[in-house]
Each structure stands twice: as C-alpha cells, then as structure tokens.
Coordinates of C-alpha atoms in Angstrom, one line a residue:
M123 CA 61.1 87.1 85.6
P124 CA 64.8 87.9 87.4
D125 CA 66.2 85.0 89.3
A126 CA 65.5 86.7 92.7
G127 CA 62.1 85.6 92.3
T128 CA 62.1 82.3 91.1
E129 CA 62.1 80.1 94.1
S130 CA 60.0 82.3 96.1
T131 CA 57.1 82.4 92.9
A132 CA 56.6 78.5 93.0
R133 CA 54.7 78.7 96.4
V134 CA 52.5 81.1 94.6
R135 CA 49.1 80.3 92.7
A136 CA 48.0 81.6 89.8
L137 CA 44.8 83.0 89.0
A138 CA 44.6 81.4 85.7
D139 CA 44.1 77.8 87.6
I140 CA 41.1 78.8 89.5
R141 CA 38.1 77.2 87.6
P142 CA 35.1 78.6 89.8
V143 CA 31.8 76.0 89.9
V144 CA 28.7 78.4 90.0
P145 CA 25.2 77.5 90.5
P146 CA 22.4 79.8 89.5
T147 CA 21.4 80.1 93.1
R148 CA 24.5 81.8 93.9
L149 CA 24.0 84.7 91.5
L150 CA 20.9 85.2 92.9
A151 CA 22.3 85.3 96.7
D152 CA 25.2 87.7 95.4
L153 CA 22.6 90.2 94.2
V154 CA 23.9 92.8 97.1
P155 CA 26.1 95.6 97.6
P156 CA 29.6 94.7 97.4
R157 CA 32.2 94.5 100.1
H158 CA 34.0 97.9 99.0
F159 CA 30.5 99.5 100.1
A160 CA 29.2 97.4 102.8
D161 CA 29.8 100.5 105.3
A162 CA 28.0 103.1 102.7
R163 CA 25.3 105.0 104.1
F164 CA 23.8 108.3 103.4
A165 CA 25.0 109.4 106.4
T166 CA 28.7 109.1 105.1
Y167 CA 28.4 110.4 101.8
R168 CA 30.3 113.8 102.1
A169 CA 28.1 115.9 99.6
N170 CA 30.6 118.9 98.5
P171 CA 29.1 122.0 99.2
A172 CA 30.7 123.1 95.8
Y173 CA 28.2 121.0 93.9
P174 CA 24.6 121.4 95.1
S175 CA 23.3 118.6 93.2
Q176 CA 25.1 115.9 95.2
A177 CA 23.0 117.1 98.5
S178 CA 19.8 117.0 96.5
T179 CA 20.2 113.7 95.5
V180 CA 21.0 112.5 99.2
A181 CA 17.7 114.1 100.1
R182 CA 15.7 112.6 97.4
L183 CA 17.2 109.0 97.7
E184 CA 17.0 109.2 101.5
E185 CA 13.1 110.0 100.8
V186 CA 12.4 106.9 98.7
G187 CA 14.7 104.9 101.1
A188 CA 12.2 105.5 104.0
Q189 CA 9.4 104.6 101.7
L190 CA 10.7 101.2 100.6
A191 CA 12.2 100.8 104.1
P192 CA 11.1 97.4 106.0
G193 CA 7.7 98.4 108.0
A194 CA 7.4 101.8 106.2
S195 CA 4.1 101.0 105.1
G196 CA 3.7 96.9 105.3
R197 CA 2.2 94.9 102.4
G198 CA 0.3 97.7 101.3
M199 CA 3.0 99.5 99.9
R200 CA 3.1 98.2 96.4
G201 CA -0.9 99.1 96.9
L202 CA 0.1 102.9 97.6
F203 CA 2.6 103.0 94.4
A204 CA -0.2 101.6 92.6
K205 CA -2.3 104.2 93.3
R206 CA 0.1 106.9 92.5
K207 CA 0.5 105.0 88.6
A208 CA 3.9 104.4 89.2
V209 CA 6.6 103.0 91.5
P210 CA 10.2 105.0 92.0
A211 CA 12.3 104.7 89.5
I212 CA 15.6 107.1 89.9
Y213 CA 18.4 107.6 87.4
M214 CA 21.8 108.9 88.8
D215 CA 23.9 110.3 86.1
G216 CA 27.4 112.4 86.4
G217 CA 30.7 111.7 85.8
F218 CA 33.3 109.3 87.2
G219 CA 34.2 109.2 91.1
V220 CA 31.2 111.5 92.4
G221 CA 30.1 108.8 94.6
K222 CA 26.9 107.6 92.6
T223 CA 27.8 103.9 93.4
H224 CA 28.1 104.9 96.9
L225 CA 24.6 106.5 97.3
L226 CA 23.2 103.5 95.1
T227 CA 24.8 101.0 98.0
S228 CA 23.3 103.6 100.7
L229 CA 19.7 103.2 99.0
A230 CA 20.4 99.2 98.9
H231 CA 21.1 99.3 102.4
A232 CA 18.6 101.6 103.7
V233 CA 15.8 99.1 102.3
G234 CA 17.7 96.0 103.5
P235 CA 17.0 92.6 102.5
D236 CA 14.3 93.3 100.3
A237 CA 16.8 95.2 97.7
A238 CA 18.5 93.6 94.6
Y239 CA 21.9 95.4 93.9
G240 CA 24.0 94.1 91.0
T241 CA 26.0 96.0 88.3
F242 CA 24.0 95.8 84.5
V243 CA 26.7 93.0 83.2
E244 CA 25.6 91.3 86.5
Y245 CA 22.0 90.9 85.6
T246 CA 22.4 90.2 81.9
N247 CA 24.7 87.2 83.1
L248 CA 21.6 86.1 85.7
V249 CA 19.4 86.2 82.6
G250 CA 21.6 84.2 80.6
A251 CA 21.9 81.5 83.5
L252 CA 18.2 81.6 84.5
G253 CA 16.3 82.7 81.9
F254 CA 14.3 85.6 81.4
Q255 CA 10.9 84.7 82.9
A256 CA 12.7 83.1 85.7
T257 CA 14.9 86.1 86.3
V258 CA 11.8 88.5 86.5
D259 CA 9.9 86.3 88.8
A260 CA 12.9 86.0 91.1
L261 CA 13.6 89.7 91.2
A262 CA 9.8 90.4 91.3
T263 CA 10.0 89.5 95.2
K264 CA 11.9 92.8 96.0
R265 CA 10.9 96.0 96.8
L266 CA 13.9 97.4 95.2
V267 CA 16.0 96.6 92.2
C268 CA 19.4 98.7 91.9
I269 CA 21.5 98.7 88.8
D270 CA 24.6 100.1 88.8
E271 CA 26.9 101.3 85.8
F272 CA 23.9 101.0 83.1
E273 CA 25.5 100.4 79.8
L274 CA 24.1 101.6 76.6
D275 CA 26.8 100.3 74.2
D276 CA 25.2 96.9 73.3
P277 CA 22.0 97.2 71.7
G278 CA 21.1 93.8 72.6
D279 CA 21.6 93.9 76.1
T280 CA 19.7 97.2 76.3
V281 CA 16.6 96.1 75.0
L282 CA 16.9 93.0 77.3
M283 CA 17.5 95.4 80.0
S284 CA 14.6 97.9 79.0
R285 CA 12.3 94.8 79.1
L286 CA 13.1 93.5 82.3
L287 CA 12.9 97.0 83.9
R288 CA 9.7 97.2 82.4
E289 CA 8.0 93.9 83.6
L290 CA 9.6 94.4 87.4
A291 CA 8.3 97.9 87.4
D292 CA 4.8 96.4 86.5
R293 CA 5.0 94.3 89.3
G294 CA 5.8 97.0 91.7
V295 CA 9.1 96.8 92.2
A296 CA 10.9 100.1 92.7
L297 CA 14.3 101.1 90.6
A298 CA 17.5 102.4 90.8
A299 CA 20.2 103.2 88.1
T300 CA 23.4 104.5 87.5
S301 CA 25.7 105.1 84.9
N302 CA 28.8 107.0 83.8
T303 CA 29.5 110.2 81.5
L304 CA 33.0 110.7 80.1
P305 CA 35.1 113.6 82.3
G306 CA 35.1 116.8 80.0
S307 CA 32.3 115.7 77.3
L308 CA 30.3 118.5 75.7
G309 CA 27.1 118.6 77.7
E310 CA 28.0 116.0 80.4
G311 CA 25.3 114.9 82.0
R312 CA 22.3 116.2 79.7
F313 CA 23.4 113.8 77.0
A314 CA 24.3 110.5 78.7
A315 CA 20.6 111.0 80.6
E316 CA 19.0 111.5 77.0
D317 CA 20.6 108.4 75.8
F318 CA 19.6 106.4 78.7
L319 CA 15.9 107.5 78.2
R320 CA 16.1 107.1 74.7
E321 CA 17.2 103.6 74.7
I322 CA 15.1 102.4 77.6
Q323 CA 11.8 103.5 75.3
A324 CA 9.0 102.6 77.2
M325 CA 10.3 103.2 80.4
A326 CA 11.6 106.2 80.0
A327 CA 8.6 108.5 81.3
R328 CA 8.9 106.5 84.4
F329 CA 12.4 107.4 85.6
E330 CA 13.5 110.3 87.6
V331 CA 16.6 111.6 86.4
M332 CA 19.1 112.9 89.6
R333 CA 22.2 114.6 87.9
V334 CA 25.6 114.1 90.4
D335 CA 28.1 116.7 89.6
G336 CA 31.4 117.0 91.2
E337 CA 35.1 115.9 90.4
D338 CA 36.5 112.2 90.5
Y339 CA 37.4 111.7 94.3
R340 CA 39.8 109.0 93.2
H341 CA 41.9 111.5 91.0
R342 CA 42.4 109.2 88.4
A343 CA 44.7 111.3 86.1
V344 CA 47.1 111.1 89.0
V345 CA 47.0 107.3 90.2
T346 CA 47.4 106.2 86.8
E347 CA 50.7 107.8 86.4
T348 CA 52.4 106.0 88.9
Q349 CA 55.2 103.9 87.5
P350 CA 55.0 100.2 87.2
L351 CA 56.9 97.9 89.6
P352 CA 59.7 95.8 88.9
A353 CA 58.9 92.1 88.2
D354 CA 60.9 90.7 91.4
V355 CA 59.3 92.8 93.8
V356 CA 55.8 92.1 92.5
A357 CA 56.7 88.2 92.5
Q358 CA 58.4 88.4 96.2
V359 CA 55.3 90.5 97.7
A360 CA 52.8 87.8 96.3
A361 CA 55.1 85.2 97.6
S362 CA 55.3 86.8 101.1
H363 CA 51.0 87.4 101.0
P364 CA 48.7 84.5 102.2
G365 CA 46.0 84.4 99.4
A366 CA 48.0 86.1 96.8
T367 CA 48.2 85.0 93.0
L368 CA 50.8 85.6 90.5
D369 CA 50.4 85.4 86.8
S370 CA 51.3 87.3 83.7
L371 CA 48.7 89.8 82.1
D372 CA 48.7 87.2 78.9
E373 CA 47.9 84.2 81.3
V374 CA 45.2 86.0 82.7
L375 CA 43.3 87.3 79.6
D376 CA 43.9 84.2 77.9
H377 CA 42.1 82.3 81.2
L378 CA 39.2 84.5 81.0
R379 CA 38.4 83.2 77.6
H380 CA 37.2 80.1 79.0
V381 CA 35.3 81.4 82.1
H382 CA 31.9 83.1 81.9
P383 CA 31.8 86.3 83.3
S384 CA 29.4 85.8 85.8
K385 CA 32.0 83.4 87.9
Y386 CA 34.7 86.1 88.0
G387 CA 33.6 87.1 91.2
A388 CA 33.4 83.5 92.3
M389 CA 36.8 83.2 91.1
L390 CA 38.3 85.9 93.5
D391 CA 36.7 84.0 96.6
D392 CA 39.7 83.7 98.5
V393 CA 41.9 85.7 96.6
T394 CA 43.6 88.7 99.0
L395 CA 46.0 90.0 96.2
V396 CA 46.3 89.9 92.5
A397 CA 49.7 90.1 91.1
L398 CA 50.2 90.6 87.2
T399 CA 53.5 90.9 85.2
G400 CA 54.3 91.8 81.7
V401 CA 51.3 94.0 81.8
H402 CA 50.7 95.8 78.4
P403 CA 48.0 97.6 76.2
V404 CA 45.3 95.0 75.3
S405 CA 44.7 95.0 71.8
E406 CA 41.8 93.1 71.3
Q407 CA 38.4 94.2 72.1
S408 CA 36.7 91.1 73.5
A409 CA 39.8 90.8 75.5
A410 CA 39.9 94.1 76.7
L411 CA 36.0 94.1 77.8
R412 CA 36.8 90.9 79.7
L413 CA 39.4 92.4 81.6
V414 CA 37.2 95.3 82.4
V415 CA 34.6 92.8 84.3
L416 CA 37.5 91.5 86.2
V417 CA 38.8 94.7 87.3
D418 CA 35.0 95.5 88.5
R419 CA 35.0 92.1 90.4
L420 CA 38.4 92.9 92.1
Y421 CA 37.0 96.4 93.1
D422 CA 33.6 95.3 94.6
R423 CA 35.8 92.8 96.5
D424 CA 38.7 95.3 97.3
V425 CA 41.5 93.1 96.3
P426 CA 44.8 95.4 95.5
V427 CA 46.6 94.8 92.6
L428 CA 50.1 94.5 92.2
L429 CA 51.4 95.4 88.3
A430 CA 54.7 95.3 86.7
G431 CA 55.2 96.2 83.4
G432 CA 56.2 94.6 80.2
Q433 CA 58.2 97.7 78.7
A434 CA 61.9 97.3 78.0
E435 CA 63.9 98.7 80.6
G436 CA 63.2 102.6 80.5
A437 CA 61.0 102.6 77.6
G438 CA 58.2 105.0 78.3
A439 CA 57.2 106.8 81.5
A440 CA 53.2 106.0 81.5
G441 CA 52.1 103.8 84.6
A442 CA 51.5 100.3 84.0
E443 CA 47.8 100.9 84.7
A444 CA 47.5 103.6 82.0
A445 CA 48.9 101.3 79.4
M446 CA 46.4 98.7 80.1
F447 CA 44.2 99.8 76.9
T448 CA 45.4 101.0 73.4
D449 CA 44.4 105.1 72.6
E450 CA 42.4 104.0 70.0
M451 CA 40.3 101.9 72.7
L452 CA 40.0 105.0 74.8
R453 CA 38.5 106.7 72.0
G454 CA 36.1 104.2 70.8
G455 CA 32.7 102.9 71.5
Y456 CA 33.7 101.2 74.9
R457 CA 35.5 104.3 76.0
K458 CA 33.3 104.6 79.3
K459 CA 33.8 101.0 80.4
Y460 CA 37.5 101.6 79.9
F461 CA 37.9 104.9 81.6
R462 CA 35.9 103.6 84.6
A463 CA 38.3 100.2 84.8
L464 CA 41.4 102.6 84.9
S465 CA 39.9 104.7 87.6
R466 CA 39.3 101.8 89.8
L467 CA 42.3 100.0 88.6
G468 CA 44.2 102.9 89.7
S469 CA 43.0 103.1 93.2
L470 CA 43.5 99.5 93.5
A471 CA 47.2 99.5 92.0
E472 CA 47.9 102.5 94.7
D473 CA 46.6 99.7 97.4
G474 CA 49.0 97.1 95.6
R475 CA 52.0 99.5 96.0
A476 CA 51.2 100.3 99.6
L477 CA 51.9 96.3 100.3
T478 CA 55.4 97.1 98.8
R479 CA 56.1 99.6 101.6
T480 CA 54.2 97.2 104.4
P481 CA 55.3 94.0 105.7
A482 CA 52.0 91.8 104.9
A483 CA 50.1 90.9 108.3

C-alpha cells in the first residue's frame, strides 16, 4: 500500500477483525424488509408503461396485501382461505433490477408485523440454527412469509424449502417469492418459472406466477465498467469516514471462511463503509459464494463499497467490480448469484466513488 495512506490506515478497523455473536432469537427478529427497502411501497413503485406486466403485478399484490393486512378479516382470515382450499402464494419471475424486491418488500410492509421477510439463504440458515420444526412453528405465527431470491442450484436446500413452504401453507400462511432470470436467456421467464414450479413439486399447484418484465434499472453493464480506485485513495477515504473498515479482499475472503453466513449481517451492524484493496477474480467457488452473501447483506444495509484493483498498473480496463468473478464462474451453474452480486456491487461501488468526491459528514 502506498506510503501516503500508511499512517491514516492505522486508525481504520478491519472487517476481518469483527466476530459477531448472534443468538437464534435475532435471526427471527431480523426477518424484516432490509434497510435499503425501508421506504418501499406499492405507491413508490414506478411501473414502466412499456412493460404492462409491471402494473398488473402491482395490482395483484395490492389485492393480496389488502386481504392480509391487519384487520382485513380479523381472526377469520385463515378460515376464509381454508374455505378457498389454498392461501395466497405468489411467485414473481423476471430479470435483474426490474423491481421484484421492491414489490416483495411493499407487500411485506402492507401486511406489517404479521409478515416475515428474508432471502432464501436466510431461511435455510434459520433452519440450521433452530431446527426444522422450530422454524415452522415460529413462522406459522405469521400471516405472510416472503422469500426473496429463491435459489434452485442446491438440490438439498431446495427440497428443504419446498417442505417448509408446504407445511406453512398447510397452516394457513400466505407465501410470496421471487427469483432471477439471467438477462438475455432464451425464453427468459418461462424457463425460470418452470424450474421453480418443478423443484417445489407438491407446492407447484398452489403458486400463482406473476411475470415482471423490464430492464435492469441499475444498468449493471454500465456501472461495472468504472475504473478501480487507487489503493491510497481508498485508504485515505476509509480513514476519514467514521465507521469504515479497510481490508484486502483476500483478508475478507479468509475471514468469511470462519463466520457462518447467517452472521454476515450482524458483522455489519455499525459498519458505514467497506473498503477493499487488492481486488482480483475469486477462483474458488465456495469463497465466491460466501462473497455473494456478503454483498447481499451490504446491499440490504446500503453500505457503500470502495474497491481498489489488484492488477499491475495499466493492466486491463475492466472495473474492479466486474473482476470479482472469473469468466468460468459467470458461465457456470451459480451464474445467477454472481450476476446478481455484480449488479448490486456495482451500485454500492458507485455510492462509494461518490464519497471520494464528497467530504464525509
């Protein structure tokens, strides 16, 4: 690291030094819409008139939200659904950045405290921490369970979640889920929905598929082409920003090996900026997947990121964000996760770059 940042970096703590202790009760308490979507409501979703499916999805979710909202039908709500033979179960399918998470969090906000909200990974982590039956019993107290980023790439976890959803639905809990389709995929949407319905097997007939068409509002292809920042600039900005952390990418990757993914959110409790130096393509699949979870938690909490490339000066023109994963990974079985992480990381990196031009408060 350049001498200019040596003295200032001594005052900056490292993310790799944070070892959170997270009781199971917190995992339950954390099943709420993330900070990034604290203000998300149906009224703030801007449906693109060029894609009518957006407006139709909003209308259907508003209807479900009204059915499930506190006081809508009192204690007779589940009895009402039982007479219809099925509780509401919605699956939103679509590409990256079309607002599915905005809509899912809007639905959770409409239902209020009677809604549980989490990502697929957070629910599987909850089962790991509490046990399956205890998780069912805890979530069965809710009117609605929202699952963002439903993942189909781990057969064991998919079977686990399918069973969890079935037991919750049998207890009268409404369900809503999202997942991603790769941009430019042949039959985008249709195949993703078919994959989802096939993998959840016994639950498939209960889900209503809502297609959300549109383009990535984050414009991932643009933000991931920004140039990496110099390491000394990253160090200096981190040193001047209260609550910042500063590590090399390899230090963070090593640390994530020793922290359960369910604790990544708690690790960021009072972190306001994450600065990484020596950014390079991650070649180990397990390390890359842990990094994806960290990026998701950073995005949930609106934590800006500063990235300094690790290439030799003048080598390559790709941005540091785009260089996080190898080309082989971006073509492999977990590519949906990696593309989602790039989309989110690009957005957070733009927030971080803004701090290099604006003095910290």
